[in-house]
Tab-separated table of C-alpha atoms in Angstrom:
chain	number	residue	atom	x	y	z
A	1	MET	CA	-3.438	5.432	12.761
A	2	THR	CA	-4.576	4.157	16.169
A	3	ILE	CA	-6.134	0.669	16.083
A	4	LYS	CA	-8.711	-0.603	18.621
A	5	ASN	CA	-7.224	-2.644	21.454
A	6	GLU	CA	-8.894	-5.863	20.333
A	7	TYR	CA	-7.031	-5.656	16.996
A	8	ASN	CA	-3.555	-4.654	18.340
A	9	SER	CA	-1.641	-7.551	16.705
A	10	LEU	CA	-1.209	-8.555	13.047
A	11	GLU	CA	-3.024	-11.822	13.583
A	12	THR	CA	-6.108	-10.261	15.203
A	13	LEU	CA	-6.126	-7.443	12.616
A	14	TYR	CA	-5.822	-10.070	9.837
A	15	ASN	CA	-8.769	-12.046	11.223
A	16	ARG	CA	-10.807	-8.796	11.246
A	17	LEU	CA	-9.904	-7.726	7.691
A	18	LYS	CA	-9.547	-10.952	5.743
A	19	ASN	CA	-13.225	-11.051	4.765
A	20	GLU	CA	-13.345	-7.400	3.735
A	21	ALA	CA	-10.403	-7.365	1.350
A	22	THR	CA	-11.724	-8.344	-2.023
A	23	ASN	CA	-8.451	-9.525	-3.644
A	24	GLY	CA	-6.538	-10.920	-0.692
A	25	CYS	CA	-5.231	-10.235	2.754
A	26	TYR	CA	-2.278	-12.057	4.193
A	27	ILE	CA	0.678	-11.715	6.593
A	28	ASP	CA	4.061	-11.660	4.933
A	29	PHE	CA	7.663	-10.655	5.654
A	30	ASP	CA	8.347	-6.944	4.940
A	31	ILE	CA	10.463	-7.326	1.763
A	32	TRP	CA	9.581	-3.794	0.696
A	33	ASP	CA	11.435	-1.898	3.438
A	34	PHE	CA	13.474	-4.755	4.915
A	35	ARG	CA	12.516	-3.827	8.512
A	36	LEU	CA	14.300	-6.030	11.014
A	37	ASP	CA	13.275	-7.069	14.515
A	38	THR	CA	15.519	-7.268	17.568
A	39	ASN	CA	16.800	-10.725	16.491
A	40	GLY	CA	17.884	-9.512	13.078
A	41	GLN	CA	14.994	-11.298	11.281
A	42	LEU	CA	12.648	-9.685	8.797
A	43	GLU	CA	9.565	-8.271	10.531
A	44	GLU	CA	6.107	-9.190	9.324
A	45	CYS	CA	3.440	-6.969	7.970
A	46	LEU	CA	-0.203	-7.314	6.911
A	47	VAL	CA	-0.784	-6.937	3.177
A	48	LEU	CA	-4.171	-5.943	1.750
A	49	LYS	CA	-4.290	-6.419	-1.978
A	50	LYS	CA	-6.438	-4.640	-4.513
A	51	SER	CA	-4.636	-6.129	-7.527
A	52	SER	CA	-1.214	-7.377	-8.554
A	53	MET	CA	-0.149	-3.736	-8.861
A	54	HIS	CA	-1.886	-2.149	-5.898
A	55	ALA	CA	-1.823	-2.973	-2.189
A	56	ILE	CA	-1.049	-1.509	1.195
A	57	LYS	CA	1.036	-2.911	3.988
A	58	VAL	CA	0.178	-2.400	7.647
A	59	TYR	CA	2.549	-2.803	10.537
A	60	PHE	CA	2.551	-1.756	14.147
A	61	THR	CA	5.122	0.823	15.168
A	62	GLU	CA	4.340	0.786	18.896
A	63	GLY	CA	1.378	-0.323	20.915
A	64	ASN	CA	-1.844	0.262	18.965
A	65	THR	CA	-0.251	2.644	16.452
A	66	ALA	CA	-0.251	1.166	12.923
A	67	LYS	CA	1.510	2.545	9.880
A	68	LEU	CA	0.047	2.145	6.428
A	69	SER	CA	1.980	2.516	3.241
A	70	TYR	CA	1.384	1.768	-0.446
A	71	ILE	CA	3.263	-1.202	-2.024
A	72	ILE	CA	3.232	-3.197	-5.245
A	73	PRO	CA	2.669	-6.730	-3.913
A	74	ASN	CA	3.836	-8.651	-6.969
A	75	LYS	CA	7.581	-9.114	-6.478
A	76	MET	CA	8.399	-8.948	-10.221
A	77	MET	CA	6.260	-5.865	-10.791
A	78	ASN	CA	7.699	-4.314	-7.660
A	79	SER	CA	11.279	-4.754	-8.978
A	80	TYR	CA	10.269	-2.956	-12.160
A	81	PHE	CA	7.744	-0.314	-11.048
A	82	GLY	CA	8.683	-0.033	-7.362
A	83	LYS	CA	10.889	2.583	-5.717
A	84	SER	CA	14.582	1.973	-6.339
A	85	LYS	CA	16.603	1.145	-3.247
A	86	ARG	CA	19.974	2.102	-4.879
A	87	ILE	CA	21.747	5.003	-3.242
A	88	ARG	CA	23.394	6.150	-6.429
A	89	GLN	CA	21.537	6.248	-9.710
A	90	ASN	CA	22.681	7.379	-13.068
A	91	ILE	CA	20.664	10.083	-14.829
A	92	ILE	CA	18.645	7.635	-16.974
A	93	GLU	CA	17.631	5.588	-13.913
A	94	PHE	CA	16.732	8.813	-12.039
A	95	ILE	CA	14.502	10.035	-14.981
A	96	ALA	CA	12.910	6.558	-15.349
A	97	GLU	CA	12.151	6.555	-11.640
A	98	LYS	CA	10.438	9.985	-11.773
A	99	LEU	CA	8.459	8.900	-14.888
A	100	LYS	CA	7.139	5.750	-13.133
A	101	GLN	CA	6.177	7.697	-10.052
A	102	THR	CA	4.388	10.319	-12.148
A	103	MET	CA	2.493	7.761	-14.325
A	104	LEU	CA	1.358	5.645	-11.366
A	105	ALA	CA	0.654	8.370	-8.771
A	106	GLY	CA	-3.086	8.732	-9.470
A	107	SER	CA	-3.981	5.044	-9.498
A	108	GLN	CA	-1.782	4.370	-6.501
A	109	GLN	CA	-3.462	7.108	-4.424
A	110	LYS	CA	-6.880	5.851	-5.380
A	111	ALA	CA	-6.052	2.278	-4.431
A	112	PHE	CA	-4.486	3.470	-1.165
A	113	ASP	CA	-7.572	5.493	-0.218
A	114	GLU	CA	-9.889	2.491	-0.939
A	115	LEU	CA	-7.835	0.123	1.117
A	116	GLU	CA	-7.318	2.641	3.954
A	117	THR	CA	-11.076	2.844	4.388
A	118	ILE	CA	-11.124	-0.911	5.086
A	119	VAL	CA	-8.440	-0.549	7.774
A	120	ARG	CA	-10.138	2.479	9.328
A	121	LYS	CA	-13.032	0.224	10.320
A	122	ALA	CA	-10.731	-1.320	12.856
A	123	ALA	CA	-9.359	2.050	14.042
A	124	LEU	CA	-10.554	4.138	16.965
């Protein structure tokens, strides 16, 4: 998604969206994907919360191009319901992962769509 020039940083985008997000909007380190900057430090992202189970993160990939993705903002809930980062999973873990994704898919998509419309107001 391409963001307007006046909102091309996390801080300016945060200032634009903080009043429109009903359950919270904040800048945090990207603990969901562990993206690193050139100094080896965790990069920051903008988090728009709908609830403790539903949120999106926004970060800039280059210039005015922002990427949105669904996350579970609560760290404990994310560890249980979030996507597993393990490379190798046994069959029970694999089945449990697929069940979680299937059960949560509808509500996650609905929350993502609602939060995406808030961010689109700052887009071109």
